[in-house]
PDB file of C-alpha atoms in Angstrom:
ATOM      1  CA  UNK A   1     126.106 169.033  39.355  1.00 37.00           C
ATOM      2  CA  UNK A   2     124.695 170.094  42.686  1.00 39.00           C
ATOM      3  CA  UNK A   3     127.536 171.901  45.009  1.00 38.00           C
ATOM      4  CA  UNK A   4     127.349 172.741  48.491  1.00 39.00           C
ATOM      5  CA  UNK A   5     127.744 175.866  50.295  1.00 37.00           C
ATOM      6  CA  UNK A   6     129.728 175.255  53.859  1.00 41.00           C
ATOM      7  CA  UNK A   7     127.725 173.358  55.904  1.00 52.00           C
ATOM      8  CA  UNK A   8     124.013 173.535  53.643  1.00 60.00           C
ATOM      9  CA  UNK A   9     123.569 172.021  50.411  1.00 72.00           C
ATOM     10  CA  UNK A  10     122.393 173.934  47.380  1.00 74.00           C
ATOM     11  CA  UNK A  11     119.940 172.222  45.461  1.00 79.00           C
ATOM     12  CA  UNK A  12     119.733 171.648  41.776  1.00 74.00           C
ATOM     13  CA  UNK A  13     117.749 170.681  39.593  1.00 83.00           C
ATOM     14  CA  UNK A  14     118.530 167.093  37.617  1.00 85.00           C
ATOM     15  CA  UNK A  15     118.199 165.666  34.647  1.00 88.00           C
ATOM     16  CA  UNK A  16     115.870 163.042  34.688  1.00 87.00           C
ATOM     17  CA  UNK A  17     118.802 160.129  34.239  1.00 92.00           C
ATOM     18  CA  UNK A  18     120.808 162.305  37.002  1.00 90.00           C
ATOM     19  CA  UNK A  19     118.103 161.784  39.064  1.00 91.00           C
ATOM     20  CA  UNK A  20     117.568 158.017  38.806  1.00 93.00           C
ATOM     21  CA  UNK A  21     121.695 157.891  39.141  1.00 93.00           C
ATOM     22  CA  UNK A  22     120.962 159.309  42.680  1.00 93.00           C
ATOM     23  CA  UNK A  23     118.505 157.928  43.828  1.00 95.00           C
ATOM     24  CA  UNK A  24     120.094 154.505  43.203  1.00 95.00           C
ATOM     25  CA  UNK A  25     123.520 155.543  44.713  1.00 94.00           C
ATOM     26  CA  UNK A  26     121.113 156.438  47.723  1.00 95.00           C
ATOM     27  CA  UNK A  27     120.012 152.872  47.930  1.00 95.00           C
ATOM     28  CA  UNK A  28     123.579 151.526  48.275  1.00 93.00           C
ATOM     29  CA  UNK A  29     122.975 148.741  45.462  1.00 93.00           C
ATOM     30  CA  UNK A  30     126.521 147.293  46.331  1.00 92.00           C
ATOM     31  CA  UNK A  31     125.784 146.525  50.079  1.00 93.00           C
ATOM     32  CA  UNK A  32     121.581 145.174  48.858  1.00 95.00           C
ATOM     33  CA  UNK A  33     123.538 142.655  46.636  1.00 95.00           C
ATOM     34  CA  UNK A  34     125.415 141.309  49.204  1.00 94.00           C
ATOM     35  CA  UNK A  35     123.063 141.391  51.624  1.00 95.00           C
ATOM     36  CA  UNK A  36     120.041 139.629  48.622  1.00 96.00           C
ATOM     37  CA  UNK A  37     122.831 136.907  48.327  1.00 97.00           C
ATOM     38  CA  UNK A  38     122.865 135.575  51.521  1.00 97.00           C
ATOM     39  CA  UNK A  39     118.850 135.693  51.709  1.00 97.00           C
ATOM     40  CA  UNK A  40     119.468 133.487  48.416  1.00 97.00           C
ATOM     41  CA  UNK A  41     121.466 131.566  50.143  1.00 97.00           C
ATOM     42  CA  UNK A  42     119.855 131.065  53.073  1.00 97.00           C
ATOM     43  CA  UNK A  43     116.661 130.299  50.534  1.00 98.00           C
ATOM     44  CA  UNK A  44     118.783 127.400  49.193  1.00 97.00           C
ATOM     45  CA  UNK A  45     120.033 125.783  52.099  1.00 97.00           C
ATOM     46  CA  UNK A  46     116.666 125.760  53.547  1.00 97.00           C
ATOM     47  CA  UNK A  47     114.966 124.551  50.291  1.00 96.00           C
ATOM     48  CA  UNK A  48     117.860 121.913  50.565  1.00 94.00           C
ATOM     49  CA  UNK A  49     118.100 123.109  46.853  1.00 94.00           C
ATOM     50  CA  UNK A  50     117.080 125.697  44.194  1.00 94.00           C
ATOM     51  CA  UNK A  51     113.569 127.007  45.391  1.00 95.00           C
ATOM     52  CA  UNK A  52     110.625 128.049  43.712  1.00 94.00           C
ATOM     53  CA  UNK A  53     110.901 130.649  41.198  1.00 95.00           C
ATOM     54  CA  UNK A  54     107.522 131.603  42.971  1.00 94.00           C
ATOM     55  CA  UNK A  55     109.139 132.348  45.958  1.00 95.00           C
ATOM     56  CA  UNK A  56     112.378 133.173  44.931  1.00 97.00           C
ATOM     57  CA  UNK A  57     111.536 136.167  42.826  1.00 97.00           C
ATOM     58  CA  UNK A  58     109.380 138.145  44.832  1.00 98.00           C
ATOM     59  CA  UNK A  59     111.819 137.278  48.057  1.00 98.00           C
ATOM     60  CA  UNK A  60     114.923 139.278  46.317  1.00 97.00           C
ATOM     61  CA  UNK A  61     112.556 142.136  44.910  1.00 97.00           C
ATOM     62  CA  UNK A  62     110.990 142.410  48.758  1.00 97.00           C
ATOM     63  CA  UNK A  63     114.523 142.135  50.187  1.00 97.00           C
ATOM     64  CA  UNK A  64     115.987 144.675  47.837  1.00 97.00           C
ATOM     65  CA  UNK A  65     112.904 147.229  48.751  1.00 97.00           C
ATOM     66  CA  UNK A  66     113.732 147.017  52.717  1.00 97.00           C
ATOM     67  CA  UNK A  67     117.553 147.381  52.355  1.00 97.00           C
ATOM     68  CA  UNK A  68     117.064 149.977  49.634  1.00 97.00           C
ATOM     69  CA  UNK A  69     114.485 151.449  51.636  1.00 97.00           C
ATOM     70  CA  UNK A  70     116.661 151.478  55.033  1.00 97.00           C
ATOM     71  CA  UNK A  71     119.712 152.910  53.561  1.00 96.00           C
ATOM     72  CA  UNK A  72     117.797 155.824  52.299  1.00 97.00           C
ATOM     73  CA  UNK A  73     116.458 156.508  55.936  1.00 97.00           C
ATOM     74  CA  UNK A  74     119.485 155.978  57.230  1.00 96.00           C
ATOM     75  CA  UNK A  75     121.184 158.871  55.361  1.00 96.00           C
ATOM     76  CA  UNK A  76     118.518 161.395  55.807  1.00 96.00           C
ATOM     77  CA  UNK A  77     119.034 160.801  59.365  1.00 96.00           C
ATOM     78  CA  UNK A  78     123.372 161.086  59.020  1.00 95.00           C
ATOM     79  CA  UNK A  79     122.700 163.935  56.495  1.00 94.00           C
ATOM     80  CA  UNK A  80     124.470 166.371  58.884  1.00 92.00           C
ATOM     81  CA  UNK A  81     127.327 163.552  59.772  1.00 93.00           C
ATOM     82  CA  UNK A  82     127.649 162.922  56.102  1.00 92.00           C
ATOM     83  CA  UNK A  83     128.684 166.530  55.456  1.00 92.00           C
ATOM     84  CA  UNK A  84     131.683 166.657  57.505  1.00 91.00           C
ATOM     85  CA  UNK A  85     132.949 163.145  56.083  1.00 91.00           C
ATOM     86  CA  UNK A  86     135.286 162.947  52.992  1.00 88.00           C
ATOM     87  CA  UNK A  87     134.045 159.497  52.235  1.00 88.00           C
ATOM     88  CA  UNK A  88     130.427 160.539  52.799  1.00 90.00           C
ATOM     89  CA  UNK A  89     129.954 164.498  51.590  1.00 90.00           C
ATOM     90  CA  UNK A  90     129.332 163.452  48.270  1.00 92.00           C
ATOM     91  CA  UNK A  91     126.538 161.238  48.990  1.00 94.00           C
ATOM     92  CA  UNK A  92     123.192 162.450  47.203  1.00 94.00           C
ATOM     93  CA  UNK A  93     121.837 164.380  50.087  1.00 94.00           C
ATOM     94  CA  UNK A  94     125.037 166.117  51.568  1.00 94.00           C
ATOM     95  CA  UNK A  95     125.656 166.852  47.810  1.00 92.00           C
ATOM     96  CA  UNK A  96     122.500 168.624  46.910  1.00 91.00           C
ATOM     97  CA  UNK A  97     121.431 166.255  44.409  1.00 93.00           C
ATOM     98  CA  UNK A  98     118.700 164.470  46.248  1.00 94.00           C
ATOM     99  CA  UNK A  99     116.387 166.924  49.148  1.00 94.00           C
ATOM    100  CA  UNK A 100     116.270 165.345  52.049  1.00 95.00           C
ATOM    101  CA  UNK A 101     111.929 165.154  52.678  1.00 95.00           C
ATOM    102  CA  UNK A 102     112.684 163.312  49.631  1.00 95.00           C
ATOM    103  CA  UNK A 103     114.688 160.425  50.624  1.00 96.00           C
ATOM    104  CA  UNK A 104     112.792 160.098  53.900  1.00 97.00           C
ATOM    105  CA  UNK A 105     110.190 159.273  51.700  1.00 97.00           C
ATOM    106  CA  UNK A 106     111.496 157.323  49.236  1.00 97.00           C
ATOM    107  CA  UNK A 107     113.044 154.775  52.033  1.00 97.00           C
ATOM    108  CA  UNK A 108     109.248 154.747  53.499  1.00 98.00           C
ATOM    109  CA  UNK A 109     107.499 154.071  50.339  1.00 98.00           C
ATOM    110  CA  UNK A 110     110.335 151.029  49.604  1.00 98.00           C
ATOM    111  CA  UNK A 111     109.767 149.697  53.131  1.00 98.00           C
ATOM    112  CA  UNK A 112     105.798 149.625  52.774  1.00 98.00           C
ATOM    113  CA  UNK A 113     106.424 148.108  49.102  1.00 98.00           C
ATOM    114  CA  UNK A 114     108.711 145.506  51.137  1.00 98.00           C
ATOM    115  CA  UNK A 115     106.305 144.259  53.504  1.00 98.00           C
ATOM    116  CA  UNK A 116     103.654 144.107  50.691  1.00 98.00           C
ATOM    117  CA  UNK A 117     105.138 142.014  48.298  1.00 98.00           C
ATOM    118  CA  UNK A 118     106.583 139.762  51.182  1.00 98.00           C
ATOM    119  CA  UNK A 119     103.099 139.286  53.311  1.00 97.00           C
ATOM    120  CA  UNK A 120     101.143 138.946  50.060  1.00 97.00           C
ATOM    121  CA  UNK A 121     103.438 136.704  47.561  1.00 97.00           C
ATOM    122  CA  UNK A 122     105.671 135.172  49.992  1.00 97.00           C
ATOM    123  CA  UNK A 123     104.472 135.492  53.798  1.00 97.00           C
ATOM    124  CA  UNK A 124     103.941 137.581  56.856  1.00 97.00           C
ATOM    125  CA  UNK A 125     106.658 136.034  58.592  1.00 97.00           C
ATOM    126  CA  UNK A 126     109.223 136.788  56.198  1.00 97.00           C
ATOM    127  CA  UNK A 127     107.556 140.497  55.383  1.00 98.00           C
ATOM    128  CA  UNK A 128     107.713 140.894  59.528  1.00 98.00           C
ATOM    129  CA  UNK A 129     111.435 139.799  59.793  1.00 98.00           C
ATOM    130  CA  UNK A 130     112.537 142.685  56.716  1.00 97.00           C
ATOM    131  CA  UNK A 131     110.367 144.967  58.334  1.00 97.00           C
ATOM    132  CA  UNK A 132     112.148 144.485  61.616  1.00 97.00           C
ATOM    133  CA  UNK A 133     115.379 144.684  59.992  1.00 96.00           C
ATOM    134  CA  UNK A 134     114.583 147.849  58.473  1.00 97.00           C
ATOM    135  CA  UNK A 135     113.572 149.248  62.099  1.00 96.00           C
ATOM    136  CA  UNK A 136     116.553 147.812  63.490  1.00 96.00           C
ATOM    137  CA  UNK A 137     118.812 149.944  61.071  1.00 96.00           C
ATOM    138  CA  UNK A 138     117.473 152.842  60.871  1.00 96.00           C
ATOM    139  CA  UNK A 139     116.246 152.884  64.561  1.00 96.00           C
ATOM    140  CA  UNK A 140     118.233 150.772  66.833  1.00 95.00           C
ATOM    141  CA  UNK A 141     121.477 151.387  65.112  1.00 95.00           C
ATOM    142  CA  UNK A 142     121.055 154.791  63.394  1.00 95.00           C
ATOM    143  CA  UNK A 143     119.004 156.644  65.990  1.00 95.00           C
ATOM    144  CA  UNK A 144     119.775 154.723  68.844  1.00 95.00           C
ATOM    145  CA  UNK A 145     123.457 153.904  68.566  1.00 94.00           C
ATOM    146  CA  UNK A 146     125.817 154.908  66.120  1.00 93.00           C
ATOM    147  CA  UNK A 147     126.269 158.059  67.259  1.00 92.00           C
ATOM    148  CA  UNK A 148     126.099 157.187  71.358  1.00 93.00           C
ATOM    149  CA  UNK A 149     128.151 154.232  72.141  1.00 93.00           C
ATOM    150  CA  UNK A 150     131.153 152.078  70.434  1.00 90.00           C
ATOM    151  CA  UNK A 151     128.540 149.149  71.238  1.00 91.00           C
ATOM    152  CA  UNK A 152     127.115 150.276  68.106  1.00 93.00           C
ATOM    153  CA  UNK A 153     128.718 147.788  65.132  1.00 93.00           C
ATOM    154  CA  UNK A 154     128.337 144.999  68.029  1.00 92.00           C
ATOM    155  CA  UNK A 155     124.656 145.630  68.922  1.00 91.00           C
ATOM    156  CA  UNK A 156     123.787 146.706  65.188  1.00 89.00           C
ATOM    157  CA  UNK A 157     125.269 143.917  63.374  1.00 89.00           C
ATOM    158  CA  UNK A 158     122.208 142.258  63.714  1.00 91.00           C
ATOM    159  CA  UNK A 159     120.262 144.327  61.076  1.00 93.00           C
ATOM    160  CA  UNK A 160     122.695 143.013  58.147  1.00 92.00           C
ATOM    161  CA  UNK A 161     122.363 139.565  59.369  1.00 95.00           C
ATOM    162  CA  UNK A 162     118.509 139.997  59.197  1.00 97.00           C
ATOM    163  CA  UNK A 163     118.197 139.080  55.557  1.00 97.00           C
ATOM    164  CA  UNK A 164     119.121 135.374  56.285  1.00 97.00           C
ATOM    165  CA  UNK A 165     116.048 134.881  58.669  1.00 98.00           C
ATOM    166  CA  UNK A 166     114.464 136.746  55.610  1.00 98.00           C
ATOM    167  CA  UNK A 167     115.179 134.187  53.065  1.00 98.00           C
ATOM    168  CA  UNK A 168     114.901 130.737  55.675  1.00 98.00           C
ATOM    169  CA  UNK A 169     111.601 132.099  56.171  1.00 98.00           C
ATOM    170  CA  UNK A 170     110.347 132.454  53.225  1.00 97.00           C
ATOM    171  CA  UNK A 171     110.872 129.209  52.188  1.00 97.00           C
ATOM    172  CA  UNK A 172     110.029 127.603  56.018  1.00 97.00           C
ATOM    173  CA  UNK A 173     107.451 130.307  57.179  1.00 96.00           C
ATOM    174  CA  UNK A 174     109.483 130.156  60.734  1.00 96.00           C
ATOM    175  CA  UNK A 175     112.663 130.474  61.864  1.00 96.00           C
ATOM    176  CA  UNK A 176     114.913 127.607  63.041  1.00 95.00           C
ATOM    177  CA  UNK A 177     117.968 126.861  64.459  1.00 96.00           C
ATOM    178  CA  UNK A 178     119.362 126.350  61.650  1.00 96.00           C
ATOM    179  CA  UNK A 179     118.648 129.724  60.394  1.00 97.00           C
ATOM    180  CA  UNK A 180     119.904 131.357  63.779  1.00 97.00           C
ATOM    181  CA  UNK A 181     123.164 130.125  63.162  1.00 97.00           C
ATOM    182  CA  UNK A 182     123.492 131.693  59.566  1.00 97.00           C
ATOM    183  CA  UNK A 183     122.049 134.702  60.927  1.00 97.00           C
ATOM    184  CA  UNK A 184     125.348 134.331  63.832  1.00 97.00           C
ATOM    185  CA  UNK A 185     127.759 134.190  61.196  1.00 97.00           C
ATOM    186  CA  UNK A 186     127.068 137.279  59.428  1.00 97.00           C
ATOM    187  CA  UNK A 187     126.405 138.657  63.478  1.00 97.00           C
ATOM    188  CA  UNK A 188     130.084 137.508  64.236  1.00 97.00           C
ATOM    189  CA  UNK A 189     131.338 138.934  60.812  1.00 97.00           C
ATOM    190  CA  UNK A 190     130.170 142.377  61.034  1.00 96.00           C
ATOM    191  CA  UNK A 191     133.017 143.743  63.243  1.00 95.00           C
ATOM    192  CA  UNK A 192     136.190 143.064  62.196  1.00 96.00           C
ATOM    193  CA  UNK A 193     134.647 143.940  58.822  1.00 95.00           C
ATOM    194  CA  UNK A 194     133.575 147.610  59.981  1.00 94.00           C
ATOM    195  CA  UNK A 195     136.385 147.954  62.430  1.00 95.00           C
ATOM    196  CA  UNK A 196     138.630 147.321  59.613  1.00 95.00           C
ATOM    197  CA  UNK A 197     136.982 150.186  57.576  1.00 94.00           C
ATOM    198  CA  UNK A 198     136.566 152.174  60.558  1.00 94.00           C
ATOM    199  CA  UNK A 199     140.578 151.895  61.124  1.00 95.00           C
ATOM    200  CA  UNK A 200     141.017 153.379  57.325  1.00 93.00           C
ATOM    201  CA  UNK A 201     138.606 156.339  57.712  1.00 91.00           C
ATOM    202  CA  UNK A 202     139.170 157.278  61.570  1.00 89.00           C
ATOM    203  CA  UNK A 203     139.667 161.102  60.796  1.00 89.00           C
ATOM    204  CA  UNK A 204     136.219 161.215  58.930  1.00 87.00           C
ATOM    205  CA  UNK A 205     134.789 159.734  62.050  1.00 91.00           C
ATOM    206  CA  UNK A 206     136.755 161.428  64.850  1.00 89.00           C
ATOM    207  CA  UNK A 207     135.511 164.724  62.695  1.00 89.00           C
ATOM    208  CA  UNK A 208     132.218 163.718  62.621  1.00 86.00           C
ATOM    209  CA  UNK A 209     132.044 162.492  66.805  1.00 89.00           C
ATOM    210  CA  UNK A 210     130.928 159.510  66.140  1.00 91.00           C
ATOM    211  CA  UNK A 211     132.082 156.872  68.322  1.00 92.00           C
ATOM    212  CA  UNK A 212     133.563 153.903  66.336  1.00 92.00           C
ATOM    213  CA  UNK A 213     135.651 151.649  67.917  1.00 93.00           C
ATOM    214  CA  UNK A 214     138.815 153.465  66.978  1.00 92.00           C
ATOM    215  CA  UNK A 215     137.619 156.691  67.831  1.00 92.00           C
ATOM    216  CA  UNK A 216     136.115 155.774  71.168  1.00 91.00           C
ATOM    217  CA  UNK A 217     138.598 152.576  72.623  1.00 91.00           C
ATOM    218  CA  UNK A 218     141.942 153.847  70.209  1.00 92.00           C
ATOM    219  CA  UNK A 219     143.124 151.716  67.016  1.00 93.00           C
ATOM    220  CA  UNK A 220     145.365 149.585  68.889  1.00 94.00           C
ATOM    221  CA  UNK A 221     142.017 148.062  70.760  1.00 95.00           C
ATOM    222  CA  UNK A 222     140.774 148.277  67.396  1.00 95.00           C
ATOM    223  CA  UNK A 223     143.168 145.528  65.755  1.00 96.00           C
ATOM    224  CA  UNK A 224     142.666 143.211  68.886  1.00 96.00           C
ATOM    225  CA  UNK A 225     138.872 143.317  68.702  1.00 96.00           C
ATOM    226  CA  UNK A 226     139.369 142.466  65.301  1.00 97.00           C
ATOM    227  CA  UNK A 227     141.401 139.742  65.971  1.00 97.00           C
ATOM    228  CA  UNK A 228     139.189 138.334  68.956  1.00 97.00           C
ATOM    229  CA  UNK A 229     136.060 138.642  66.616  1.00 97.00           C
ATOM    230  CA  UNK A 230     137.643 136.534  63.552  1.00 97.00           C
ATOM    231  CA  UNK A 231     138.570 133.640  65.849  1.00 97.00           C
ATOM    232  CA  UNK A 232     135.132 133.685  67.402  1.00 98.00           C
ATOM    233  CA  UNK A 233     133.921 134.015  64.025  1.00 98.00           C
ATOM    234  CA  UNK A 234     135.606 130.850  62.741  1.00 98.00           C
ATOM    235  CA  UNK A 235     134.016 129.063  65.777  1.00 98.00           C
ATOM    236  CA  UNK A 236     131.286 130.482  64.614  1.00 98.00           C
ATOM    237  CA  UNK A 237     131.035 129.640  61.512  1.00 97.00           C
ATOM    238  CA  UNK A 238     131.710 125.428  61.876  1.00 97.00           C
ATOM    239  CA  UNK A 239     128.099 125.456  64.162  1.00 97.00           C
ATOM    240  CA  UNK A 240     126.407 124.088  60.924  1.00 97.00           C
ATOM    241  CA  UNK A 241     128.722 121.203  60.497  1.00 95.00           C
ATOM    242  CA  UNK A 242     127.730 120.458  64.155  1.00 95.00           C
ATOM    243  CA  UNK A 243     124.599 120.541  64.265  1.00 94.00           C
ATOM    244  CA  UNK A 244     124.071 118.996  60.692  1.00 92.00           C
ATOM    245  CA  UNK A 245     122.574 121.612  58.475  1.00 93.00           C
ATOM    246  CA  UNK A 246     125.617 122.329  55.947  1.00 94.00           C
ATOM    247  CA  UNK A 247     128.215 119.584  55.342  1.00 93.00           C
ATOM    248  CA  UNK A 248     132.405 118.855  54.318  1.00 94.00           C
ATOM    249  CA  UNK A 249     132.772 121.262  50.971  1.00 95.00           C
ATOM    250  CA  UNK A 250     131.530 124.202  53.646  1.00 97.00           C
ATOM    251  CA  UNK A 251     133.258 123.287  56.580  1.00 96.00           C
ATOM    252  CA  UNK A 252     136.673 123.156  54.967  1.00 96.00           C
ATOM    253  CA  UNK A 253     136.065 126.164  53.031  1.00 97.00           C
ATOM    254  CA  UNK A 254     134.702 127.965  56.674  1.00 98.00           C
ATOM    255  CA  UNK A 255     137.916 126.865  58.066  1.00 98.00           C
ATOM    256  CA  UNK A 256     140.126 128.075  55.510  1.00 98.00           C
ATOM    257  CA  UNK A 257     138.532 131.446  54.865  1.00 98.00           C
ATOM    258  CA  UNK A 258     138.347 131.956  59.237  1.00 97.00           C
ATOM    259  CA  UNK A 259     142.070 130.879  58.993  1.00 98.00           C
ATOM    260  CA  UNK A 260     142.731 133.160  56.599  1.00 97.00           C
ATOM    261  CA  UNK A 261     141.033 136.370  58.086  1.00 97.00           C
ATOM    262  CA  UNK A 262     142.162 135.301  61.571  1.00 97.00           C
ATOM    263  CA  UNK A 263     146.001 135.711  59.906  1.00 97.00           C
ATOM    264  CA  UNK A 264     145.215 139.035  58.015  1.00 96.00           C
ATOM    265  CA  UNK A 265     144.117 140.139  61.219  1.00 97.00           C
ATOM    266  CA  UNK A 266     147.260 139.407  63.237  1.00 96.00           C
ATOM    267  CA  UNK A 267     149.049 141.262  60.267  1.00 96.00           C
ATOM    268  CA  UNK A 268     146.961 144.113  61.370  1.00 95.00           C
ATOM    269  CA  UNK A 269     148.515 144.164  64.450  1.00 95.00           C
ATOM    270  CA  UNK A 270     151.945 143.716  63.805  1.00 94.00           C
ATOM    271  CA  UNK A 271     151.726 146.215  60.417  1.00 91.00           C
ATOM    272  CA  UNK A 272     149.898 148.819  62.086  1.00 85.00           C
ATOM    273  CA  UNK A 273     149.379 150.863  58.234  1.00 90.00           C
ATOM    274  CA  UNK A 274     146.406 151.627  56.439  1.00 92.00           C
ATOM    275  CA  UNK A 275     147.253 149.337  53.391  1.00 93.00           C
ATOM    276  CA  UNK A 276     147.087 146.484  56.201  1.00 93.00           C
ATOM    277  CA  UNK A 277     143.734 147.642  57.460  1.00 94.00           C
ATOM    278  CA  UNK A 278     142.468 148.122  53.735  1.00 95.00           C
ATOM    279  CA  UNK A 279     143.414 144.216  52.817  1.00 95.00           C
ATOM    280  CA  UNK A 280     141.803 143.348  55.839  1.00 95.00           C
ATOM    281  CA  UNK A 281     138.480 145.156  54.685  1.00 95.00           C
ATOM    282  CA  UNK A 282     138.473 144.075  51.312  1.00 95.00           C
ATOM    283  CA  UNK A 283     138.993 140.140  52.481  1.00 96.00           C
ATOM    284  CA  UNK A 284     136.502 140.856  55.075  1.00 95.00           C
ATOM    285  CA  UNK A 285     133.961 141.755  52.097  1.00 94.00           C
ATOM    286  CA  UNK A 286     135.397 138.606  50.104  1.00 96.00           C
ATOM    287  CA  UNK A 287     134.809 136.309  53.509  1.00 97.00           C
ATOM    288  CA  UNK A 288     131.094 136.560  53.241  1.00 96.00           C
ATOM    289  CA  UNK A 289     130.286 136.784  49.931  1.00 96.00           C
ATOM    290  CA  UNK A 290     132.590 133.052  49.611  1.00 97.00           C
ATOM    291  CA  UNK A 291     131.451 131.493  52.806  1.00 98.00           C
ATOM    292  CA  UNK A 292     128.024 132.003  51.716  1.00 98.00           C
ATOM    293  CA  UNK A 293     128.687 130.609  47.950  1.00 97.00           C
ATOM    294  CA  UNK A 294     130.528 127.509  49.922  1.00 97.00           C
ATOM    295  CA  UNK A 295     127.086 127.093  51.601  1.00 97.00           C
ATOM    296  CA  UNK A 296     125.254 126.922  48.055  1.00 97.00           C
ATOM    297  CA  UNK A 297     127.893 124.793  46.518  1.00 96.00           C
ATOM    298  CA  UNK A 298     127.497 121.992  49.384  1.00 96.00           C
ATOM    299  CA  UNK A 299     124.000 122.174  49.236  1.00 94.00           C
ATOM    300  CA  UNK A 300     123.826 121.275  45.714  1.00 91.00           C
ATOM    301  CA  UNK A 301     127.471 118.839  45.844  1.00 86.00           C
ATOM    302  CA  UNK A 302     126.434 117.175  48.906  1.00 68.00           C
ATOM    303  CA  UNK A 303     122.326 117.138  49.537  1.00 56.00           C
ATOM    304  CA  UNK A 304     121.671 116.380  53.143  1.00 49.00           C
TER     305      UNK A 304
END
């Protein structure tokens, strides 16, 4: 396999299954799934059921492309930050296995493929929202902020929440209310879910100068943050029983999940450890991924 050198890659040459290994870990396939789920989500609530198949299909493949597509931008741009991270230098570019021309332009030709098969199977609207997403990754957070302000989870949480307007429009072809408040919960989430990963991997980040809440405001801030942004987060996240677009079976399972992270969080506080902020992450991931399967299951349990 590829090594590196102090600071500059050397590059190898791969096998041809080596290659397609890489270039799929450079797509971050765990983070599209999540992130295709709540489009499919937000697809069934709006559909007030299962969609089309017509729609359906070519929405996840689109999806997939821009998130893919993003994440492979987004590391040739933190190629250099990536190096001096333990839980980054053995990412494909940092490790030699992938060039870094080369990812640019494999995250360009996914995004182009994105907006294709959205505009042209789906519709514009819902091509132009995963476009914008993509921009707002790898420009607004990547370029812009992560490496400039702790604002930069806050302001940049919006890109991961852009898949729900994704999947609301294409089965609407506009985006409602009801869509804006999906779009708020995964908005709301994104904090205490990065803060909580930021809290485990501070040294990689104080190495690397990037400000991240912990590194810029200290972890004690860190852990209240965390806790401020669950509770709003559970306030959050009972908007759709208010306003009528999701019903009981979600808004007991919103409240118990919020309840739940809200308590994890004031463990943070009082724990202060590592394992504390690493059960905090891992529910964090678990929170969104359930929240948006209680969404499904009232859908289909209870139709509006």
């Amino acid at each position: 396999m590829a090594t590196t050198v102090g600071t500059t890659p050397k590059f190898i040459k791969l096998t041809f299954r080596e290659t397609i290994g890489a270039y799929l870990q450079l797509s971050k396939l765990r983070i599209v799934t999540l992130l295709l789920f709540t489009t499919v989500t937000a697809m069934v609530v709006a559909a007030n059921g299962a969609p089309q198949l017509s729609l359906l299909l070519p929405t996840i493949l689109g999806g997939a492309l821009a998130s893919a597509g993003a994440s492979a931008i987004n590391q040739y741009y933190d190629r250099d930050m990536d190096m001096l991270m333990d839980r980054t230098k053995k990412r494909p570019i940092p490790s030699g296995r992938i060039k870094p021309l080369s990812a640019l332009i494999y995250g360009l030709v996914l995004i182009l493929l994105s907006v294709l098969i959205l505009g042209l199977s789906v519709n514009w609207t819902a091509a132009a929202l995963a476009f914008g997403g993509a921009v707002y990754y790898v420009i607004v957070y990547t370029v812009i902020l992560k490496r400039n302000t702790f604002l930069n989870i806050i302001i940049g949480g919006g890109a991961g929440a852009m898949p729900v307007l994704v999947g609301w429009a294409a089965v609407t072809g506009v985006v409602s209310l009801d869509a804006m408040l999906l779009f708020a919960i995964v908005f709301f989430w994104t904090p205490p879910h990065s803060w909580a990963l930021a809290l485990l991997v501070n040294e990689d980040y104080t190495r690397a100068h990037v400000p991240m809440m912990p590194v810029a405001r200290g972890e004690e801030s860190t852990r209240r943050q965390i806790l401020g942004y669950s509770i709003a987060l559970l306030l959050v996240s009972l908007l759709p029983i208010v306003v009528g677009t999701l019903g009981i079976v979600y808004g007991l399972s919103a409240v118990a999940l919020g309840v739940y992270l809200i308590w994890k969080s004031i463990q943070l506080i009082n724990e202060r450890s590592l394992e504390a902020a690493r059960i905090t992450y891992k529910f964090s991931t678990a929170y969104l991924a359930f929240i948006f399967l209680a969404m499904i299951l009232d859908t289909f349990l209870l139709p509006i």
